[in-house]
mmCIF file of C-alpha atoms and ligand atoms in Angstrom:
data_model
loop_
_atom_site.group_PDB
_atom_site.id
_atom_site.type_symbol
_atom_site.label_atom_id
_atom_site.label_comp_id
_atom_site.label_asym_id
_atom_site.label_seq_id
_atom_site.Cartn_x
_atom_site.Cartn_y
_atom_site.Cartn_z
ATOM 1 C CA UNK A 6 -214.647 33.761 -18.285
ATOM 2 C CA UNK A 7 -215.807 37.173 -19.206
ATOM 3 C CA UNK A 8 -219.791 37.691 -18.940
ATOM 4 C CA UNK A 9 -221.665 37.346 -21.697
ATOM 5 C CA UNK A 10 -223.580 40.745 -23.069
ATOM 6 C CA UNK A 11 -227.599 40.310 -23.720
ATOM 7 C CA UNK A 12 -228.486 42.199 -27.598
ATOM 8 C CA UNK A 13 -231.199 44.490 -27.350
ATOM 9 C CA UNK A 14 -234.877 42.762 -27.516
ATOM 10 C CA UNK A 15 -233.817 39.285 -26.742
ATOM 11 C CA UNK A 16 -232.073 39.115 -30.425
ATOM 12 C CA UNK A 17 -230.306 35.377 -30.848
ATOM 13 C CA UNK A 18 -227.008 35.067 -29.523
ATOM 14 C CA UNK A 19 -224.259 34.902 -32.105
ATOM 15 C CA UNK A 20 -222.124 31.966 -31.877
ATOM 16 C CA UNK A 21 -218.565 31.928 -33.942
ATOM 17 C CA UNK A 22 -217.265 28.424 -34.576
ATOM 18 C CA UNK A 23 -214.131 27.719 -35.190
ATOM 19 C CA UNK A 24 -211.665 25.401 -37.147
ATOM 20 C CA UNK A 25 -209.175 25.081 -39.588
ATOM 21 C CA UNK A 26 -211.317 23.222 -42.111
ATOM 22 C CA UNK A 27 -214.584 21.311 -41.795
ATOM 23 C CA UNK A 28 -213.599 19.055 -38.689
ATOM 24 C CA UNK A 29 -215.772 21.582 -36.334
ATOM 25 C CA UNK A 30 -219.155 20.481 -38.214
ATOM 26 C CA UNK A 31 -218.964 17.761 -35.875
ATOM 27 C CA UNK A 32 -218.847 20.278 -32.970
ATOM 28 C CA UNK A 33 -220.962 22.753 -34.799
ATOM 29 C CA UNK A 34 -224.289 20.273 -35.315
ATOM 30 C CA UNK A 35 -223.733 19.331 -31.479
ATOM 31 C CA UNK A 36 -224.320 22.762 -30.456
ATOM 32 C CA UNK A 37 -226.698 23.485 -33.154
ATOM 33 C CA UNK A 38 -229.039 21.089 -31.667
ATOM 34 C CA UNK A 39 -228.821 22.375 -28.122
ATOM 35 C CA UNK A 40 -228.784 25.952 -28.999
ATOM 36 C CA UNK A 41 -231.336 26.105 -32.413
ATOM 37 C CA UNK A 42 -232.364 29.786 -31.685
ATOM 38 C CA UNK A 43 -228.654 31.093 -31.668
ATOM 39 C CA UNK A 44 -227.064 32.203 -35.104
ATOM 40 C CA UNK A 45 -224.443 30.545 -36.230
ATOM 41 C CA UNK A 46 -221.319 31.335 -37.945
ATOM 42 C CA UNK A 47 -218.857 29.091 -39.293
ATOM 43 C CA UNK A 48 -215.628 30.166 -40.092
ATOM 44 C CA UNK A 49 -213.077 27.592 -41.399
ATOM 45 C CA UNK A 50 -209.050 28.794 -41.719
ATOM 46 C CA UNK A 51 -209.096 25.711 -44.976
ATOM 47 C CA UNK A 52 -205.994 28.575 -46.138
ATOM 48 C CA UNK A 53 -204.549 27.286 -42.854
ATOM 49 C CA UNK A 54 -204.987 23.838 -43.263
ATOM 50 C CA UNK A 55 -203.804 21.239 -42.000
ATOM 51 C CA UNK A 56 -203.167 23.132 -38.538
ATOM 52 C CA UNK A 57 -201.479 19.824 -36.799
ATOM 53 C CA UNK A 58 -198.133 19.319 -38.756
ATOM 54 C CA UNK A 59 -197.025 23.213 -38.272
ATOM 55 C CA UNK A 60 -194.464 24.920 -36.055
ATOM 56 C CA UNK A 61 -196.324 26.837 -32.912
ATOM 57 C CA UNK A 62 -195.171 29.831 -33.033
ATOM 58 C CA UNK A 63 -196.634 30.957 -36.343
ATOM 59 C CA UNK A 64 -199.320 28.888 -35.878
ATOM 60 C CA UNK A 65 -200.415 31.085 -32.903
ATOM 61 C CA UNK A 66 -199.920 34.461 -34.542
ATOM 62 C CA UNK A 67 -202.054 33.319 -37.270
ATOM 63 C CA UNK A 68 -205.258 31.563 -35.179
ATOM 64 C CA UNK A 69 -205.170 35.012 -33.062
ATOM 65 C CA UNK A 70 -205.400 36.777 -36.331
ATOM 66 C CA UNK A 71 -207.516 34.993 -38.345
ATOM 67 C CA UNK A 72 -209.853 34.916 -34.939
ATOM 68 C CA UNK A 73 -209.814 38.737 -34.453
ATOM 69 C CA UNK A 74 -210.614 39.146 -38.112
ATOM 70 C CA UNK A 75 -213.652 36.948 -37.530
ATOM 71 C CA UNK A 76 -214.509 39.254 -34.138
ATOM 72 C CA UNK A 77 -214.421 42.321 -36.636
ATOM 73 C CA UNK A 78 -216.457 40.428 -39.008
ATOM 74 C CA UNK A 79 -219.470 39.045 -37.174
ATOM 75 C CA UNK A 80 -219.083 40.634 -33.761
ATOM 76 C CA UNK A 81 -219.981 37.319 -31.827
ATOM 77 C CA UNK A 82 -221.257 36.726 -28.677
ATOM 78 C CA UNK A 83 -219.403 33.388 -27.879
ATOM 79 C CA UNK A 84 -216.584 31.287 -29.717
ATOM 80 C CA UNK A 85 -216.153 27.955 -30.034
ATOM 81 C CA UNK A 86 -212.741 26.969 -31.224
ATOM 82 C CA UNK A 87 -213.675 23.456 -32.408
ATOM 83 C CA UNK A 88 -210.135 22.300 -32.938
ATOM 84 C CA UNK A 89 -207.910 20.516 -30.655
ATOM 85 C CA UNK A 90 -204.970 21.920 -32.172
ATOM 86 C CA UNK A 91 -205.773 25.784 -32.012
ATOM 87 C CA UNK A 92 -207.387 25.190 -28.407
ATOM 88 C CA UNK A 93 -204.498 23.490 -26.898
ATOM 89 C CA UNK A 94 -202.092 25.744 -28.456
ATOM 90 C CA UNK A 95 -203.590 28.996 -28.805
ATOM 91 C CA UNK A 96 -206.745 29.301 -26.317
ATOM 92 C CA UNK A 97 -204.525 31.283 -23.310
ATOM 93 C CA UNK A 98 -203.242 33.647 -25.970
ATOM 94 C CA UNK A 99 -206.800 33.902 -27.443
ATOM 95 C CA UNK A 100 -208.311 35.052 -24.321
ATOM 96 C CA UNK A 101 -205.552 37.452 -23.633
ATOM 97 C CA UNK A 102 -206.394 39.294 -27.005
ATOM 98 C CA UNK A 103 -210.156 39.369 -27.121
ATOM 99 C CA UNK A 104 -212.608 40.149 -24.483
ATOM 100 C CA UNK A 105 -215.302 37.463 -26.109
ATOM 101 C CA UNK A 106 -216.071 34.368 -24.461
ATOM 102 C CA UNK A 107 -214.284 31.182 -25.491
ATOM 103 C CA UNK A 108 -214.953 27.628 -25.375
ATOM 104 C CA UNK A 109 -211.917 25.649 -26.520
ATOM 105 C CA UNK A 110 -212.320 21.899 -27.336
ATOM 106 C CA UNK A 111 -209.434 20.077 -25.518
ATOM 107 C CA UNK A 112 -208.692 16.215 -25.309
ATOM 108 C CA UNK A 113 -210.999 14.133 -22.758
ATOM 109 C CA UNK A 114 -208.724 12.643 -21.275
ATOM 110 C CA UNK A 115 -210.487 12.596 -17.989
ATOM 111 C CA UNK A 116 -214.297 11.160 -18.901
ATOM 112 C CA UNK A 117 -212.266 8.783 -21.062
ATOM 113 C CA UNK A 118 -209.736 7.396 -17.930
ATOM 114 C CA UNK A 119 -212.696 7.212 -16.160
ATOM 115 C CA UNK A 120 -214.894 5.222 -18.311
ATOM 116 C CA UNK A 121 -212.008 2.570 -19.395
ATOM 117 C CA UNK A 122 -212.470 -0.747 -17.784
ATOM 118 C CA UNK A 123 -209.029 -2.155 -18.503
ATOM 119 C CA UNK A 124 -207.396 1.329 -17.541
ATOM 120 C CA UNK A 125 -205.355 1.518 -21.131
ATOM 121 C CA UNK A 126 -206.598 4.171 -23.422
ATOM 122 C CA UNK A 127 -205.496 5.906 -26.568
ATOM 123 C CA UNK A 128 -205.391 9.718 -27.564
ATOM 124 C CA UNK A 129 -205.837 10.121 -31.252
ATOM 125 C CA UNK A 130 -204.959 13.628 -32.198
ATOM 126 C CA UNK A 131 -202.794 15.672 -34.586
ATOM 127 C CA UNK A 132 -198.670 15.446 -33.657
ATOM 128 C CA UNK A 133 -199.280 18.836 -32.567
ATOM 129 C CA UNK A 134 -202.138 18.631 -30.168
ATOM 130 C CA UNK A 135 -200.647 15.099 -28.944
ATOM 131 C CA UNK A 136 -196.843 16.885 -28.308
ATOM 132 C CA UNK A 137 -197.975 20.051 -26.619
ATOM 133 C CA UNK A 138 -197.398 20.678 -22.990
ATOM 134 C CA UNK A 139 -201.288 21.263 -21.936
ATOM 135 C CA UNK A 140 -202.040 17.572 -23.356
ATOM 136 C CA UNK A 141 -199.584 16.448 -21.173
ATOM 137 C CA UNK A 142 -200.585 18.390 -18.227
ATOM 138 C CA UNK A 143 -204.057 17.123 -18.533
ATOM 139 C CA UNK A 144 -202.551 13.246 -18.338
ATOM 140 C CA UNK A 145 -200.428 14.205 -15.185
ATOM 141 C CA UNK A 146 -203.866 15.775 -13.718
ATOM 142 C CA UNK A 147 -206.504 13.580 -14.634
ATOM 143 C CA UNK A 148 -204.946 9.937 -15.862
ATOM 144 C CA UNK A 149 -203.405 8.318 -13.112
ATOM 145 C CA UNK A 150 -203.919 4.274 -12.725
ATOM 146 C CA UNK A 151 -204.563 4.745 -16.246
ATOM 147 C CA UNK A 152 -201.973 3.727 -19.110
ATOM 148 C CA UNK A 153 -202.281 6.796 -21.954
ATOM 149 C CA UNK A 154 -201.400 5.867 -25.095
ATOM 150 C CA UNK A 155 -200.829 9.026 -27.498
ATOM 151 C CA UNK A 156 -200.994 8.786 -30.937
ATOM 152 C CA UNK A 157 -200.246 11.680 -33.795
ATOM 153 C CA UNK A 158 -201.936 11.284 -36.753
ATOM 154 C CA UNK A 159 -200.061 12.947 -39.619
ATOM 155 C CA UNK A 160 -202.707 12.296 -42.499
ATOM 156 C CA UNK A 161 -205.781 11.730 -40.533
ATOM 157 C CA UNK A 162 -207.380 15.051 -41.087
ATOM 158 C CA UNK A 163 -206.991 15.308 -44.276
ATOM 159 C CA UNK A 164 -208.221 12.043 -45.048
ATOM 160 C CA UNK A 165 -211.577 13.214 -43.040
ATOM 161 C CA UNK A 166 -211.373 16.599 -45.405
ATOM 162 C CA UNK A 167 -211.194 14.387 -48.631
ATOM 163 C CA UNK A 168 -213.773 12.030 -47.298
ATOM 164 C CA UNK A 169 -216.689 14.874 -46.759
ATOM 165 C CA UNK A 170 -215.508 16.419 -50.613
ATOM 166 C CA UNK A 171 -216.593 13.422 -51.797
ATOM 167 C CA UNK A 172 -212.995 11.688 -52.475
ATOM 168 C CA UNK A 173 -212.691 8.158 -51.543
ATOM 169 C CA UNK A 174 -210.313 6.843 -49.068
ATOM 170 C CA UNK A 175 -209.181 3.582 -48.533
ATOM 171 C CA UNK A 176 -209.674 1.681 -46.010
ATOM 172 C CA UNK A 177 -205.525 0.643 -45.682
ATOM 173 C CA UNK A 178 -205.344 4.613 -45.381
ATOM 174 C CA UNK A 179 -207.604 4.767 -42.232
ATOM 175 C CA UNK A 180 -206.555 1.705 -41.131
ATOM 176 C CA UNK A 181 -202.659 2.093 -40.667
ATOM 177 C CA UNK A 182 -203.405 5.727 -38.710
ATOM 178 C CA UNK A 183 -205.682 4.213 -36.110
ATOM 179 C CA UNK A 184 -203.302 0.927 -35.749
ATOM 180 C CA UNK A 185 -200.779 2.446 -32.892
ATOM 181 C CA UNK A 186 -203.948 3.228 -31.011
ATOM 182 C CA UNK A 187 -204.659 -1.044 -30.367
ATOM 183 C CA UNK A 188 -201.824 -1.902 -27.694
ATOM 184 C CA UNK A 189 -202.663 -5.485 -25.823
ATOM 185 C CA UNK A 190 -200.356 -5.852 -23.409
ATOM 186 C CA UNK A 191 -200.049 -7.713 -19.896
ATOM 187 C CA UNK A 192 -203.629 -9.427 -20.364
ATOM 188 C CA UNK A 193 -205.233 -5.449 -20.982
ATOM 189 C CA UNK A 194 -205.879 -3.860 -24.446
ATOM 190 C CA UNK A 195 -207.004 -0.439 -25.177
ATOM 191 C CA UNK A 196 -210.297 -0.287 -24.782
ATOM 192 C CA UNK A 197 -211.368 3.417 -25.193
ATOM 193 C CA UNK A 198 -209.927 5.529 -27.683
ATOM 194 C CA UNK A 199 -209.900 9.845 -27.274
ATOM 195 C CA UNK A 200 -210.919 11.336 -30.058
ATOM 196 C CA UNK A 201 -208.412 14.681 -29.966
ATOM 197 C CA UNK A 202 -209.324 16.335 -33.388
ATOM 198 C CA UNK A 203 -212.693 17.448 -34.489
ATOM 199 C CA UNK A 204 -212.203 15.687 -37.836
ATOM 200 C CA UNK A 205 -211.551 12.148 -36.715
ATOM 201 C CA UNK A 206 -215.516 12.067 -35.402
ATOM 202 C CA UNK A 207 -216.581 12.337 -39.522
ATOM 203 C CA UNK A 208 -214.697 8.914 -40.052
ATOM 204 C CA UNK A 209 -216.611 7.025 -36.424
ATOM 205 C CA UNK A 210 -218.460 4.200 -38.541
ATOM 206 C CA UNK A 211 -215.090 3.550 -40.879
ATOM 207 C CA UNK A 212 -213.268 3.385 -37.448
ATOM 208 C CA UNK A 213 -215.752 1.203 -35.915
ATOM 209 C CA UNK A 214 -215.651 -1.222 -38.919
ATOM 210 C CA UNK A 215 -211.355 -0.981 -38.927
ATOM 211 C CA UNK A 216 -210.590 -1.944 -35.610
ATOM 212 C CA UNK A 217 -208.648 -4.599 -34.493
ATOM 213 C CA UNK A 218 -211.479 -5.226 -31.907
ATOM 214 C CA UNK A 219 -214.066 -3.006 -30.699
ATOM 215 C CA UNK A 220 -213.053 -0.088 -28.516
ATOM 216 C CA UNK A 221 -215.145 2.575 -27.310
ATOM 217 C CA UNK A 222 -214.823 6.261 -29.529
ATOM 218 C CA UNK A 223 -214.832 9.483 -27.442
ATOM 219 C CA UNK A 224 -216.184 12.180 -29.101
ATOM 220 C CA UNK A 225 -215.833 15.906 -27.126
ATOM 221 C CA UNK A 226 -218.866 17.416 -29.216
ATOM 222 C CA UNK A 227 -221.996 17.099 -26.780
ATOM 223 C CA UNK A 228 -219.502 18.047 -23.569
ATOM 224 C CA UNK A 229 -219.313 21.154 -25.701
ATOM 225 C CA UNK A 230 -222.611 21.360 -26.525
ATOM 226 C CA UNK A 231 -223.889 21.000 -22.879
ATOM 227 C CA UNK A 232 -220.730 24.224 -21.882
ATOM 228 C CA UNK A 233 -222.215 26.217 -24.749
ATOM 229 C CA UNK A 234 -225.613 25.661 -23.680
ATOM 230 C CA UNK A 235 -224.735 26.626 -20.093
ATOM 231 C CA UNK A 236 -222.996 29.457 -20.697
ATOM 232 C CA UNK A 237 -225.994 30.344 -22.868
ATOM 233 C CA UNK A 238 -228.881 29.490 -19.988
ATOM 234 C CA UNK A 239 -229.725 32.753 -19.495
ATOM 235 C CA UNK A 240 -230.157 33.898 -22.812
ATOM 236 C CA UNK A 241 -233.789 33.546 -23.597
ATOM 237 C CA UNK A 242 -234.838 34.556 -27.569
ATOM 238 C CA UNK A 243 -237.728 35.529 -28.999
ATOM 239 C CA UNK A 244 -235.769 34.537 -32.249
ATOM 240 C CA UNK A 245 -236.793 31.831 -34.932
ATOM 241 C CA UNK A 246 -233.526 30.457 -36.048
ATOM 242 C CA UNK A 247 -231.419 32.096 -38.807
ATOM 243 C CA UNK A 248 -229.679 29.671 -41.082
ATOM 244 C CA UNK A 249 -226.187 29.464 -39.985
ATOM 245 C CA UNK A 250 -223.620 30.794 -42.651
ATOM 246 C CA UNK A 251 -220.181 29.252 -43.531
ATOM 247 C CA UNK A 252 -216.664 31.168 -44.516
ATOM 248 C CA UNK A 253 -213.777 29.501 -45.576
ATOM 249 C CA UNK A 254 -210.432 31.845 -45.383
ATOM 250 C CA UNK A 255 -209.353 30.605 -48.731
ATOM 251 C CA UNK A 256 -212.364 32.162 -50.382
ATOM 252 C CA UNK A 257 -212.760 29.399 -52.327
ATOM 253 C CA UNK A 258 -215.879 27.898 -53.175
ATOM 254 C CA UNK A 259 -216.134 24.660 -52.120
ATOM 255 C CA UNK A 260 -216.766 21.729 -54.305
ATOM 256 C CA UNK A 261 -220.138 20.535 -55.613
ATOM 257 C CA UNK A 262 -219.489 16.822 -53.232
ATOM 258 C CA UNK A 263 -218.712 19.168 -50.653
ATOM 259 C CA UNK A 264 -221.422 21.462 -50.904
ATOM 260 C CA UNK A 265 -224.200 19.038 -51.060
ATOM 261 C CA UNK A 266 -222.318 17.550 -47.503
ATOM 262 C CA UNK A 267 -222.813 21.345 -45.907
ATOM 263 C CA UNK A 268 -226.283 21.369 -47.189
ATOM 264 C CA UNK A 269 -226.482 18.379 -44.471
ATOM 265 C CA UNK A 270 -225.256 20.249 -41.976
ATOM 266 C CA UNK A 271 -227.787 22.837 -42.434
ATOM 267 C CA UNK A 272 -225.701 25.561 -44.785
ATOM 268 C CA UNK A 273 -226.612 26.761 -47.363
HETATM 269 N N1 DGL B 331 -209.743 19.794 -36.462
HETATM 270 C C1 DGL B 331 -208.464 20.087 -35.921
HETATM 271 C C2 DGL B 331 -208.298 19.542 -34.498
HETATM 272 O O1 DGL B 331 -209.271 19.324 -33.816
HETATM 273 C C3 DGL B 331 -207.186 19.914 -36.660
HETATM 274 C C4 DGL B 331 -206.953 19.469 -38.001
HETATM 275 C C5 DGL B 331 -205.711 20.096 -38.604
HETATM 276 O O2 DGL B 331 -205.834 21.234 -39.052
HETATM 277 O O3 DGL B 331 -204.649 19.453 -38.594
HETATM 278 O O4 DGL B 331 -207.199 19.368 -34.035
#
């Protein structure tokens, strides 16, 4: 991890979050609360979106440029890549490009294996971030004596997108992409479920309130928090917090519902 490099007269640390829509608020208000002196700045690749139903390849070429855009733009101090998707598939190439610090946001497999009583847990992710190689090499690492369940959500995301804009979504919606996740089998059932995609932690309570029976909901956002934090320990500010901005690639403006929802968040 490449050291981080102090701004003249204890100026507040620039901190680049990263997604391909509004999934990394969940991420972002996590850090936000550890960090409140840093300065934030939210960019979200929403021309991108959804990340988890496209081929790699192009997907890669297009987080490294969208990301070294974002460098050029707001010169930041550390990046978060609050997305499953673009940290599992893109985070090695990421760091090869660009000398900034990164803290990707990868399944939890390991705290979650280690919490489950009955030893059967689900991963609920995009069918990207659930099919790639490093999710698979953190099951072989970190799961064993543990059943692992993976589930790809195709529509999940965007159901979380339409959701904060305001747009209702039905519970049968919600419902038949968390289903797979329930397996009771040989006397043990599922009993904590990963959640691999910054989105899916918008939609917790409609989870909670869908589930066959209840199951414990692992969200990656304060093990984030408490990296960024650390990797920011040194960095005393004499800063009073700038309101963090937000950027979406599409240059659209986003919706009134939506608006209001990032006024939540802190964003003006
Ligand atoms: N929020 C993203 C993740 O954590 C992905 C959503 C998408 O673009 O499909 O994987």
């Amino acid at each position: 991890m490449p050291n981080l490099k102090k701004r003249p007269e204890n100026a507040a640390p620039v901190v680049l979050i990263f997604d391909s829509g509004v999934g990394g608020l969940t991420v972002f208000r996590e850090v936000a609360s550890a960090r409140p002196d840093a300065r934030y700045v939210y960019v979200a690749d929403d021309a991108g979106f959804p990340y988890g139903n496209q081929p790699p390849d192009a997907l890669i070429k297009r987080i490294v440029q969208v990301i070294g855009d974002a460098i050029a733009a707001h010169n930041p101090d550390l990046i978060v890549i609050a997305c499953n998707t673009a940290s599992t598939l893109a985070l090695a190439e990421l760091r090869k490009n660009f000398s900034v610090p990164f803290v990707g946001t990868v399944p939890a497999i390991k705290p979650a294996c280690a919490r489950s009583q009955t030893k059967r847990i689900a991963v609920l992710g995009t069918r990207a971030t659930v099919s790639l190689e490093y999710t698979h090499a953190l099951i072989r690492e970190f799961a064993s004596g543990c059943d692992v369940i993976l589930v790809g959500s195709p529509h999940l995301a965007s159901l979380a997108e339409r959701e904060l804009s305001g747009l209702p979504v039905a519970d049968a919606e919600i419902a038949a992409e968390i289903a797979p996740c329930f397996v009771d089998n040989d006397g043990r059932r599922t009993d904590t479920v990963v959640l691999a995609c910054t989105h899916y932690p918008l939609l917790t309570a409609r989870f909670r309130k869908l589930a066959p029976w209840p199951v414990e909901w692992i969200d990656p956002a304060p093990a984030i928090a408490r990296r960024v934090a650390d990797l920011l320990h040194e960095w005393k500010t004499a800063a009073q917090s700038a309101p963090p901005q937000i950027f979406f690639t599409s240059g659209r403006a986003p919706p009134a519902p939506l608006a209001a929802a990032l006024r939540s968040f802190g964003f003006n």
